[in-house]
Each structure stands twice: as structure tokens, then as C-alpha cells.
Amino acid sequence: MYKILIIMMIPLLFVVGCNKQDSNQSEQSEQTSSIQNVNATVQDSEVIATNLKVPWDIIQTDEGFFISQRGGTIIKVHENGQKTEMPLQMERDVVHRGEGGLLGFVLHPDYSQNQKAYVYHTYEEQGRRQNRVVLLKQVNQSWQEQKVMIEGIPGSNIHNGGRLEIGPDQLLYVSTGDAAQKSNAQDLNSLSGKILRMNLDGSIPSDNPYDNSYIYSYGHRNPQGMTWSEDGTMYASEHGSRAYDEINLIKPGANYGWPVIRGDEQKEGMERPVFHSGENTWAPSGLTYRNGHLYMAGLRGEQIREFDLEQKSSRVFVDGVGRVRDILFDGNDMYFITNNTDGRGTPQLNDDKLIKVVLQQDS
């Protein structure tokens, strides 16, 4: 259990509860129960950066943070909170429409030596929206395209997926949405509605589950978060249809059911989620693992939610900051970015923000 260590006053509402709640219990009853049981509702944290423009992904480095912005720039946030806007020099323009734009961003494992990173973005080809993954290199205060890793991933105004992560196997994982075409998710000839896996040079790993294919898992609607536990188990967060958002345990070659099943529904050869929201809505985005728990950034749910993998329970962990796009931990420090300027939120003064909370473990 954790306590929140006060840093500085801003109008936030943090909820840290002692009791474990059923995942289908209403949000209001969870928050009330947590507050009454531990009196841990505070209004304090540290704002690291403000006035971000539709931020999407957050990466920590020794020098601060990189944040992708959906309009097509990378922001470097220095340790002192100052920001440097880093333009992208690429052969294809970033198309920022609807949910598309500059989305996932992840550093190459050897970034400190080669200054390289990967980015996922929407572009247009012959009037059709598509997505691609590009290898970039940092040159002075900009990022320059080095190589196209994969392109032609179907895109749309909605359901572009977009998360990039380096797995514990040092391979690149890519989440793609169904591009608003449900049938794509079950089509092994389509790159959309999938989790893809590739070598760092863009080639197909020899141990991928399907021969000569980037596909690692399929049957996804719009996955936007990926993470691994210390034993290498992979999890992904996924937007459901009319609620029924999901946390899935990802296995190579597995079919996660969209659009055939959802929630507790079953069908032979299809996986059920380890957690789902039922008739509530989380609108999950970034996902991270820490000490036997998953932490999920919620957009429409406007919360960070904690999932106890052993107890199979979940609760609201952070509330009252509006839409949350991504989250990471560094020891006892929790960082997250709000996403109130994305056209679906209610922007507050100086939104969007990078926020830090220090968690102090009880003795």
C-alpha cells in the first residue's frame, strides 16, 4: 500500500484506497469507499510541464523526458521543467485528424550511443489514411527519418492503435487498431487490429507465430497500451465497443475475439480478457506494470486505475485530473500526462500537463 507524499499544491484529486473493489462495481462507490476507509484524498502533486499540445507518449531519459504530440512534434522536457520543441524531418507528413497523428514513440535500446528512436504516425497515401513505423535519429534539436520499419498499416479517423514498446526480448512491439473495419481484426492478411512484433532493424523474427508475418496476436479492436511483468508475461489494454474495455494477457498467436466476443463471452479458440470494464467505460490508453500490479491510464474514465494481478481486483488509483493518456514509474515516482486538449476533454488552465506524484511505501 502506498501513501502520496505532498510536493506542491495543484487542484487534483488523488484516491489511494486500502480495500480491494470488484472490477464491475460503480466508480462512484469505489471512490467513496476508498476515501472513507483511509482518508487519503489529497490535492497535491508536482506539475513538471504545462501547455502540452495533445500529448500521446511519454519516455523518460537521464536528461528528462520526451513526449510525442499528436500534431507532429516531439517535446523534450528538461530536468528544470523547460521545454524544447523538436520537429520531425520525415518523407511523409504527419496527418493529424481524428485520433490519428504522431502517436507512439520509444527509444532504441542503444539510444545513449546511437541517438535513435522509433515513432508511429498517420500519413496519407493516394487519399487513404495509413499508419507506419519509422526509425529516427536525433540530430541537434530535431529528429530525422533513417528507415521505414513498416508502412501501409490501415488507418482511419478512429481506431489507429499506435503504441510502441521494446519488449524484454529486445524486439519492437506495435499495437494497431482495426481502423473502424471490424473484419480487419480477424484477417491474418491485414496488419490492423493486431499486435505486431519485429526485430530492431525491421525484419520479421524467426520465432513469430505466423510464418513470414509481423503478426504476434490478433482479434484486437484498438489496443493502446502494452507492458510486461518481471517474468516476461505481456499485457495489453484495449478499447472495447460501447464499454467492455479490456486488459488482456498476450500470448503469441492468440486470438482476442474482436468482433466476435467481448467481456465474459466465450468461443473456442478465442481468449477472454483478464479484466474488463463491463458496462462501465475506462477508454484505456497507456499501461505499465509495477510490483504485481498493472496501472492503466484512462481517457473517458478520467482516472489511473490499478489492477491487482494476484487478487484479480481493481480500483481507482488517481482521479480528478481529467483524461489521462500515458503513465510511467521510476522507483516510487509516478509520472503521467493528461490529454484534455484532444477534442474530447475539458481543458483546464495550462493543459495539458506532465505530472509527478511521489509514492512512499508504508513501513
PDB file of C-alpha atoms in Angstrom, residues 6-257:
ATOM      1  CA  ILE A   6       2.885  16.042  -0.819  1.00  0.00           C
ATOM      2  CA  ILE A   7       5.034  18.032  -3.250  1.00  0.00           C
ATOM      3  CA  MET A   8       3.130  21.217  -4.140  1.00  0.00           C
ATOM      4  CA  MET A   9      -0.469  22.379  -4.388  1.00  0.00           C
ATOM      5  CA  ILE A  10      -2.466  21.996  -7.593  1.00  0.00           C
ATOM      6  CA  PRO A  11      -6.181  21.224  -7.941  1.00  0.00           C
ATOM      7  CA  LEU A  12      -6.015  17.452  -8.283  1.00  0.00           C
ATOM      8  CA  LEU A  13      -7.928  14.716  -6.505  1.00  0.00           C
ATOM      9  CA  PHE A  14      -5.920  11.603  -5.664  1.00  0.00           C
ATOM     10  CA  VAL A  15      -7.561   8.486  -4.296  1.00  0.00           C
ATOM     11  CA  VAL A  16      -5.460   5.767  -2.689  1.00  0.00           C
ATOM     12  CA  GLY A  17      -7.585   3.051  -1.109  1.00  0.00           C
ATOM     13  CA  CYS A  18      -6.838   0.168   1.210  1.00  0.00           C
ATOM     14  CA  ASN A  19      -9.725  -2.105   0.266  1.00  0.00           C
ATOM     15  CA  LYS A  20      -9.917  -4.067  -2.983  1.00  0.00           C
ATOM     16  CA  GLN A  21     -13.007  -3.496  -5.118  1.00  0.00           C
ATOM     17  CA  ASP A  22     -14.811  -5.716  -7.602  1.00  0.00           C
ATOM     18  CA  SER A  23     -13.993  -4.582 -11.133  1.00  0.00           C
ATOM     19  CA  ASN A  24     -17.688  -4.289 -12.026  1.00  0.00           C
ATOM     20  CA  GLN A  25     -18.543  -2.045  -9.057  1.00  0.00           C
ATOM     21  CA  SER A  26     -19.500   1.519  -9.928  1.00  0.00           C
ATOM     22  CA  GLU A  27     -16.802   4.203  -9.999  1.00  0.00           C
ATOM     23  CA  GLN A  28     -18.654   6.399  -7.522  1.00  0.00           C
ATOM     24  CA  SER A  29     -18.935   3.732  -4.843  1.00  0.00           C
ATOM     25  CA  GLU A  30     -15.250   2.834  -5.234  1.00  0.00           C
ATOM     26  CA  GLN A  31     -14.101   6.400  -4.726  1.00  0.00           C
ATOM     27  CA  THR A  32     -16.353   6.967  -1.728  1.00  0.00           C
ATOM     28  CA  SER A  33     -15.259   3.711  -0.102  1.00  0.00           C
ATOM     29  CA  SER A  34     -11.576   4.496  -0.600  1.00  0.00           C
ATOM     30  CA  ILE A  35     -11.886   7.973   0.842  1.00  0.00           C
ATOM     31  CA  GLN A  36     -13.857   6.852   3.874  1.00  0.00           C
ATOM     32  CA  ASN A  37     -11.524   3.970   4.688  1.00  0.00           C
ATOM     33  CA  VAL A  38      -8.153   5.693   4.597  1.00  0.00           C
ATOM     34  CA  ASN A  39      -8.740   9.458   4.495  1.00  0.00           C
ATOM     35  CA  ALA A  40      -6.099   9.570   1.764  1.00  0.00           C
ATOM     36  CA  THR A  41      -7.714  12.132  -0.508  1.00  0.00           C
ATOM     37  CA  VAL A  42      -5.252  14.986  -1.080  1.00  0.00           C
ATOM     38  CA  GLN A  43      -4.942  17.856  -3.528  1.00  0.00           C
ATOM     39  CA  ASP A  44      -1.189  17.926  -4.049  1.00  0.00           C
ATOM     40  CA  SER A  45       1.412  16.887  -6.628  1.00  0.00           C
ATOM     41  CA  GLU A  46       4.103  18.425  -8.783  1.00  0.00           C
ATOM     42  CA  VAL A  47       3.482  19.734 -12.267  1.00  0.00           C
ATOM     43  CA  ILE A  48       6.642  19.161 -14.317  1.00  0.00           C
ATOM     44  CA  ALA A  49       5.482  20.730 -17.601  1.00  0.00           C
ATOM     45  CA  THR A  50       2.407  22.600 -18.858  1.00  0.00           C
ATOM     46  CA  ASN A  51       0.795  23.701 -22.118  1.00  0.00           C
ATOM     47  CA  LEU A  52       1.445  20.441 -23.931  1.00  0.00           C
ATOM     48  CA  LYS A  53      -0.497  20.044 -27.177  1.00  0.00           C
ATOM     49  CA  VAL A  54      -2.374  16.739 -27.308  1.00  0.00           C
ATOM     50  CA  PRO A  55       0.473  14.660 -25.799  1.00  0.00           C
ATOM     51  CA  TRP A  56       0.411  10.934 -26.528  1.00  0.00           C
ATOM     52  CA  ASP A  57       3.505   9.084 -25.311  1.00  0.00           C
ATOM     53  CA  ILE A  58       5.977   9.792 -22.528  1.00  0.00           C
ATOM     54  CA  ILE A  59       9.532   8.437 -22.333  1.00  0.00           C
ATOM     55  CA  GLN A  60      11.993   9.098 -19.520  1.00  0.00           C
ATOM     56  CA  THR A  61      15.717   9.614 -20.121  1.00  0.00           C
ATOM     57  CA  ASP A  62      18.678  10.550 -17.946  1.00  0.00           C
ATOM     58  CA  GLU A  63      18.163  14.168 -19.023  1.00  0.00           C
ATOM     59  CA  GLY A  64      14.401  14.444 -18.572  1.00  0.00           C
ATOM     60  CA  PHE A  65      11.525  13.307 -20.788  1.00  0.00           C
ATOM     61  CA  PHE A  66      10.477  13.013 -24.404  1.00  0.00           C
ATOM     62  CA  ILE A  67       6.768  13.477 -25.129  1.00  0.00           C
ATOM     63  CA  SER A  68       5.149  12.886 -28.513  1.00  0.00           C
ATOM     64  CA  GLN A  69       2.434  15.344 -29.524  1.00  0.00           C
ATOM     65  CA  ARG A  70      -0.260  14.225 -31.914  1.00  0.00           C
ATOM     66  CA  GLY A  71       0.180  17.265 -34.141  1.00  0.00           C
ATOM     67  CA  GLY A  72       3.631  16.083 -35.215  1.00  0.00           C
ATOM     68  CA  THR A  73       6.353  17.200 -32.798  1.00  0.00           C
ATOM     69  CA  ILE A  74       8.437  15.711 -30.021  1.00  0.00           C
ATOM     70  CA  ILE A  75       8.795  17.798 -26.866  1.00  0.00           C
ATOM     71  CA  LYS A  76      11.909  17.411 -24.742  1.00  0.00           C
ATOM     72  CA  VAL A  77      11.203  18.296 -21.118  1.00  0.00           C
ATOM     73  CA  HIS A  78      14.438  19.087 -19.298  1.00  0.00           C
ATOM     74  CA  GLU A  79      15.084  18.358 -15.631  1.00  0.00           C
ATOM     75  CA  ASN A  80      14.377  22.003 -14.762  1.00  0.00           C
ATOM     76  CA  GLY A  81      10.986  21.814 -16.489  1.00  0.00           C
ATOM     77  CA  GLN A  82      11.972  23.820 -19.551  1.00  0.00           C
ATOM     78  CA  LYS A  83      10.683  22.520 -22.873  1.00  0.00           C
ATOM     79  CA  THR A  84      12.355  22.202 -26.258  1.00  0.00           C
ATOM     80  CA  GLU A  85      10.178  21.534 -29.294  1.00  0.00           C
ATOM     81  CA  MET A  86      11.876  19.073 -31.636  1.00  0.00           C
ATOM     82  CA  PRO A  87      10.484  18.947 -35.187  1.00  0.00           C
ATOM     83  CA  LEU A  88      10.412  15.765 -37.244  1.00  0.00           C
ATOM     84  CA  GLN A  89      12.032  15.634 -40.667  1.00  0.00           C
ATOM     85  CA  MET A  90      10.332  12.756 -42.466  1.00  0.00           C
ATOM     86  CA  GLU A  91       9.447  11.839 -46.042  1.00  0.00           C
ATOM     87  CA  ARG A  92       5.750  11.617 -45.152  1.00  0.00           C
ATOM     88  CA  ASP A  93       3.840  14.365 -43.380  1.00  0.00           C
ATOM     89  CA  VAL A  94       2.061  13.566 -40.137  1.00  0.00           C
ATOM     90  CA  VAL A  95      -1.704  13.649 -40.737  1.00  0.00           C
ATOM     91  CA  HIS A  96      -3.377  14.848 -37.543  1.00  0.00           C
ATOM     92  CA  ARG A  97      -7.080  14.152 -37.963  1.00  0.00           C
ATOM     93  CA  GLY A  98      -9.432  12.499 -35.526  1.00  0.00           C
ATOM     94  CA  GLU A  99      -7.453  10.025 -33.423  1.00  0.00           C
ATOM     95  CA  GLY A 100      -4.597   9.887 -35.929  1.00  0.00           C
ATOM     96  CA  GLY A 101      -1.324  11.787 -35.922  1.00  0.00           C
ATOM     97  CA  LEU A 102       2.012  11.334 -34.187  1.00  0.00           C
ATOM     98  CA  LEU A 103       1.313   8.594 -31.656  1.00  0.00           C
ATOM     99  CA  GLY A 104       3.756   6.070 -30.191  1.00  0.00           C
ATOM    100  CA  PHE A 105       7.402   6.930 -29.513  1.00  0.00           C
ATOM    101  CA  VAL A 106      10.069   4.710 -27.988  1.00  0.00           C
ATOM    102  CA  LEU A 107      13.834   4.978 -27.710  1.00  0.00           C
ATOM    103  CA  HIS A 108      16.142   2.432 -29.298  1.00  0.00           C
ATOM    104  CA  PRO A 109      17.720   0.237 -26.571  1.00  0.00           C
ATOM    105  CA  ASP A 110      21.107   1.742 -27.525  1.00  0.00           C
ATOM    106  CA  TYR A 111      19.823   5.325 -27.622  1.00  0.00           C
ATOM    107  CA  SER A 112      22.626   6.651 -25.410  1.00  0.00           C
ATOM    108  CA  GLN A 113      25.118   5.560 -28.082  1.00  0.00           C
ATOM    109  CA  ASN A 114      23.197   5.890 -31.358  1.00  0.00           C
ATOM    110  CA  GLN A 115      20.609   8.626 -30.577  1.00  0.00           C
ATOM    111  CA  LYS A 116      17.890   6.620 -32.361  1.00  0.00           C
ATOM    112  CA  ALA A 117      14.196   6.114 -31.657  1.00  0.00           C
ATOM    113  CA  TYR A 118      11.048   4.710 -33.265  1.00  0.00           C
ATOM    114  CA  VAL A 119       7.832   6.576 -33.982  1.00  0.00           C
ATOM    115  CA  TYR A 120       4.331   5.531 -35.113  1.00  0.00           C
ATOM    116  CA  HIS A 121       2.380   8.052 -37.160  1.00  0.00           C
ATOM    117  CA  THR A 122      -0.549   8.511 -39.507  1.00  0.00           C
ATOM    118  CA  TYR A 123       0.044   9.597 -43.105  1.00  0.00           C
ATOM    119  CA  GLU A 124      -1.907   9.771 -46.346  1.00  0.00           C
ATOM    120  CA  GLU A 125      -1.334   7.682 -49.483  1.00  0.00           C
ATOM    121  CA  GLN A 126      -3.470   8.315 -52.579  1.00  0.00           C
ATOM    122  CA  GLY A 127      -6.201   9.836 -50.450  1.00  0.00           C
ATOM    123  CA  ARG A 128      -6.261   6.976 -47.943  1.00  0.00           C
ATOM    124  CA  ARG A 129      -5.124   7.279 -44.355  1.00  0.00           C
ATOM    125  CA  GLN A 130      -2.497   4.780 -43.240  1.00  0.00           C
ATOM    126  CA  ASN A 131      -0.002   4.341 -40.411  1.00  0.00           C
ATOM    127  CA  ARG A 132       3.678   3.488 -40.398  1.00  0.00           C
ATOM    128  CA  VAL A 133       6.617   2.960 -38.051  1.00  0.00           C
ATOM    129  CA  VAL A 134       9.817   4.875 -38.741  1.00  0.00           C
ATOM    130  CA  LEU A 135      13.323   4.732 -37.281  1.00  0.00           C
ATOM    131  CA  LEU A 136      14.517   8.241 -36.388  1.00  0.00           C
ATOM    132  CA  LYS A 137      17.855   9.720 -35.377  1.00  0.00           C
ATOM    133  CA  GLN A 138      18.265  12.765 -33.168  1.00  0.00           C
ATOM    134  CA  VAL A 139      20.322  15.417 -34.948  1.00  0.00           C
ATOM    135  CA  ASN A 140      20.845  18.530 -32.847  1.00  0.00           C
ATOM    136  CA  GLN A 141      17.315  19.622 -31.845  1.00  0.00           C
ATOM    137  CA  SER A 142      15.366  17.630 -34.439  1.00  0.00           C
ATOM    138  CA  TRP A 143      14.559  14.031 -35.378  1.00  0.00           C
ATOM    139  CA  GLN A 144      15.411  12.820 -38.877  1.00  0.00           C
ATOM    140  CA  GLU A 145      13.998   9.782 -40.654  1.00  0.00           C
ATOM    141  CA  GLN A 146      16.513   6.966 -41.085  1.00  0.00           C
ATOM    142  CA  LYS A 147      14.443   3.995 -42.208  1.00  0.00           C
ATOM    143  CA  VAL A 148      10.849   2.904 -42.707  1.00  0.00           C
ATOM    144  CA  MET A 149      10.281  -0.127 -40.488  1.00  0.00           C
ATOM    145  CA  ILE A 150       6.769  -0.928 -41.697  1.00  0.00           C
ATOM    146  CA  GLU A 151       4.106   1.029 -43.583  1.00  0.00           C
ATOM    147  CA  GLY A 152       0.678   0.525 -45.065  1.00  0.00           C
ATOM    148  CA  ILE A 153      -0.991  -0.215 -41.729  1.00  0.00           C
ATOM    149  CA  PRO A 154      -4.662   0.682 -42.365  1.00  0.00           C
ATOM    150  CA  GLY A 155      -5.664   3.965 -40.739  1.00  0.00           C
ATOM    151  CA  SER A 156      -8.862   5.866 -40.107  1.00  0.00           C
ATOM    152  CA  ASN A 157     -10.352   8.779 -38.236  1.00  0.00           C
ATOM    153  CA  ILE A 158     -10.593   6.362 -35.279  1.00  0.00           C
ATOM    154  CA  HIS A 159      -9.001   3.123 -34.063  1.00  0.00           C
ATOM    155  CA  ASN A 160      -5.375   3.633 -35.108  1.00  0.00           C
ATOM    156  CA  GLY A 161      -3.814   1.861 -32.115  1.00  0.00           C
ATOM    157  CA  GLY A 162      -0.333   3.368 -32.063  1.00  0.00           C
ATOM    158  CA  ARG A 163       1.623   2.163 -29.044  1.00  0.00           C
ATOM    159  CA  LEU A 164       5.295   1.193 -29.446  1.00  0.00           C
ATOM    160  CA  GLU A 165       7.272  -0.720 -26.829  1.00  0.00           C
ATOM    161  CA  ILE A 166      10.591  -2.549 -26.639  1.00  0.00           C
ATOM    162  CA  GLY A 167       9.918  -5.938 -25.064  1.00  0.00           C
ATOM    163  CA  PRO A 168      12.181  -7.822 -22.635  1.00  0.00           C
ATOM    164  CA  ASP A 169      13.345  -9.827 -25.670  1.00  0.00           C
ATOM    165  CA  GLN A 170      14.716  -6.554 -27.134  1.00  0.00           C
ATOM    166  CA  LEU A 171      12.236  -6.668 -30.009  1.00  0.00           C
ATOM    167  CA  LEU A 172       9.868  -3.905 -31.122  1.00  0.00           C
ATOM    168  CA  TYR A 173       6.135  -4.372 -30.459  1.00  0.00           C
ATOM    169  CA  VAL A 174       3.499  -2.323 -32.291  1.00  0.00           C
ATOM    170  CA  SER A 175      -0.221  -2.094 -31.441  1.00  0.00           C
ATOM    171  CA  THR A 176      -2.612  -1.402 -34.329  1.00  0.00           C
ATOM    172  CA  GLY A 177      -6.341  -0.673 -34.293  1.00  0.00           C
ATOM    173  CA  ASP A 178      -8.966  -2.142 -36.603  1.00  0.00           C
ATOM    174  CA  ALA A 179      -9.239   1.207 -38.471  1.00  0.00           C
ATOM    175  CA  ALA A 180     -13.023   1.146 -37.914  1.00  0.00           C
ATOM    176  CA  GLN A 181     -13.298  -2.009 -40.056  1.00  0.00           C
ATOM    177  CA  LYS A 182     -14.284  -4.809 -37.680  1.00  0.00           C
ATOM    178  CA  SER A 183     -13.366  -7.608 -40.059  1.00  0.00           C
ATOM    179  CA  ASN A 184      -9.720  -6.480 -40.151  1.00  0.00           C
ATOM    180  CA  ALA A 185      -9.131  -7.788 -36.638  1.00  0.00           C
ATOM    181  CA  GLN A 186      -9.759 -11.423 -37.653  1.00  0.00           C
ATOM    182  CA  ASP A 187      -7.984 -11.159 -41.025  1.00  0.00           C
ATOM    183  CA  LEU A 188      -4.436 -12.527 -40.834  1.00  0.00           C
ATOM    184  CA  ASN A 189      -3.677 -10.809 -44.144  1.00  0.00           C
ATOM    185  CA  SER A 190      -4.337  -7.390 -42.595  1.00  0.00           C
ATOM    186  CA  LEU A 191      -1.950  -5.526 -40.299  1.00  0.00           C
ATOM    187  CA  SER A 192      -4.781  -3.769 -38.438  1.00  0.00           C
ATOM    188  CA  GLY A 193      -6.415  -4.989 -35.241  1.00  0.00           C
ATOM    189  CA  LYS A 194      -3.169  -6.672 -34.242  1.00  0.00           C
ATOM    190  CA  ILE A 195      -0.099  -6.586 -32.062  1.00  0.00           C
ATOM    191  CA  LEU A 196       2.940  -6.752 -34.334  1.00  0.00           C
ATOM    192  CA  ARG A 197       6.462  -7.883 -33.421  1.00  0.00           C
ATOM    193  CA  MET A 198       9.667  -7.133 -35.305  1.00  0.00           C
ATOM    194  CA  ASN A 199      13.423  -7.063 -34.980  1.00  0.00           C
ATOM    195  CA  LEU A 200      15.024  -3.694 -34.341  1.00  0.00           C
ATOM    196  CA  ASP A 201      16.089  -3.499 -37.999  1.00  0.00           C
ATOM    197  CA  GLY A 202      12.513  -4.028 -39.202  1.00  0.00           C
ATOM    198  CA  SER A 203      12.876  -7.667 -40.207  1.00  0.00           C
ATOM    199  CA  ILE A 204      10.484 -10.416 -39.116  1.00  0.00           C
ATOM    200  CA  PRO A 205      11.668 -12.522 -36.136  1.00  0.00           C
ATOM    201  CA  SER A 206      12.141 -16.187 -36.977  1.00  0.00           C
ATOM    202  CA  ASP A 207      10.076 -17.240 -33.932  1.00  0.00           C
ATOM    203  CA  ASN A 208       6.991 -15.150 -34.708  1.00  0.00           C
ATOM    204  CA  PRO A 209       3.873 -17.348 -34.519  1.00  0.00           C
ATOM    205  CA  TYR A 210       2.963 -16.986 -38.213  1.00  0.00           C
ATOM    206  CA  ASP A 211       5.473 -17.662 -40.986  1.00  0.00           C
ATOM    207  CA  ASN A 212       6.850 -14.561 -42.682  1.00  0.00           C
ATOM    208  CA  SER A 213       4.414 -12.328 -40.771  1.00  0.00           C
ATOM    209  CA  TYR A 214       4.773  -9.485 -38.276  1.00  0.00           C
ATOM    210  CA  ILE A 215       1.574 -10.592 -36.515  1.00  0.00           C
ATOM    211  CA  TYR A 216       2.070 -11.597 -32.878  1.00  0.00           C
ATOM    212  CA  SER A 217      -1.588 -11.606 -31.763  1.00  0.00           C
ATOM    213  CA  TYR A 218      -4.882 -10.665 -33.402  1.00  0.00           C
ATOM    214  CA  GLY A 219      -8.585 -10.088 -32.783  1.00  0.00           C
ATOM    215  CA  HIS A 220      -7.955  -6.633 -31.271  1.00  0.00           C
ATOM    216  CA  ARG A 221     -10.233  -3.600 -31.610  1.00  0.00           C
ATOM    217  CA  ASN A 222      -7.993  -0.692 -30.586  1.00  0.00           C
ATOM    218  CA  PRO A 223      -5.109  -1.633 -28.250  1.00  0.00           C
ATOM    219  CA  GLN A 224      -3.202   1.377 -26.901  1.00  0.00           C
ATOM    220  CA  GLY A 225      -1.109   0.059 -24.016  1.00  0.00           C
ATOM    221  CA  MET A 226       1.473  -2.727 -23.666  1.00  0.00           C
ATOM    222  CA  THR A 227       3.658  -3.809 -20.755  1.00  0.00           C
ATOM    223  CA  TRP A 228       5.453  -6.821 -19.257  1.00  0.00           C
ATOM    224  CA  SER A 229       5.787  -8.253 -15.758  1.00  0.00           C
ATOM    225  CA  GLU A 230       9.186  -9.252 -14.391  1.00  0.00           C
ATOM    226  CA  ASP A 231       8.694 -12.848 -15.564  1.00  0.00           C
ATOM    227  CA  GLY A 232       8.104 -11.706 -19.152  1.00  0.00           C
ATOM    228  CA  THR A 233       4.303 -12.015 -19.191  1.00  0.00           C
ATOM    229  CA  MET A 234       2.842  -9.485 -21.619  1.00  0.00           C
ATOM    230  CA  TYR A 235      -0.329  -7.456 -21.031  1.00  0.00           C
ATOM    231  CA  ALA A 236      -2.214  -5.025 -23.264  1.00  0.00           C
ATOM    232  CA  SER A 237      -5.029  -2.527 -22.709  1.00  0.00           C
ATOM    233  CA  GLU A 238      -7.747  -2.259 -25.341  1.00  0.00           C
ATOM    234  CA  HIS A 239     -10.726  -0.037 -26.079  1.00  0.00           C
ATOM    235  CA  GLY A 240     -13.948  -2.019 -26.143  1.00  0.00           C
ATOM    236  CA  SER A 241     -17.181  -1.444 -28.024  1.00  0.00           C
ATOM    237  CA  ARG A 242     -19.777   0.528 -26.030  1.00  0.00           C
ATOM    238  CA  ALA A 243     -17.864  -0.048 -22.761  1.00  0.00           C
ATOM    239  CA  TYR A 244     -16.360  -3.532 -22.209  1.00  0.00           C
ATOM    240  CA  ASP A 245     -12.808  -2.188 -22.233  1.00  0.00           C
ATOM    241  CA  GLU A 246     -10.173  -4.852 -21.663  1.00  0.00           C
ATOM    242  CA  ILE A 247      -6.882  -5.801 -20.078  1.00  0.00           C
ATOM    243  CA  ASN A 248      -5.546  -8.855 -21.912  1.00  0.00           C
ATOM    244  CA  LEU A 249      -2.741 -11.299 -21.191  1.00  0.00           C
ATOM    245  CA  ILE A 250      -0.998 -11.539 -24.549  1.00  0.00           C
ATOM    246  CA  LYS A 251       0.203 -14.884 -25.888  1.00  0.00           C
ATOM    247  CA  PRO A 252       1.890 -15.429 -29.262  1.00  0.00           C
ATOM    248  CA  GLY A 253      -0.549 -16.405 -31.978  1.00  0.00           C
ATOM    249  CA  ALA A 254      -3.622 -15.932 -29.784  1.00  0.00           C
ATOM    250  CA  ASN A 255      -6.960 -14.553 -30.984  1.00  0.00           C
ATOM    251  CA  TYR A 256      -8.561 -11.982 -28.642  1.00  0.00           C
ATOM    252  CA  GLY A 257     -12.014 -12.258 -30.112  1.00  0.00           C
TER     253      GLY A 257
END
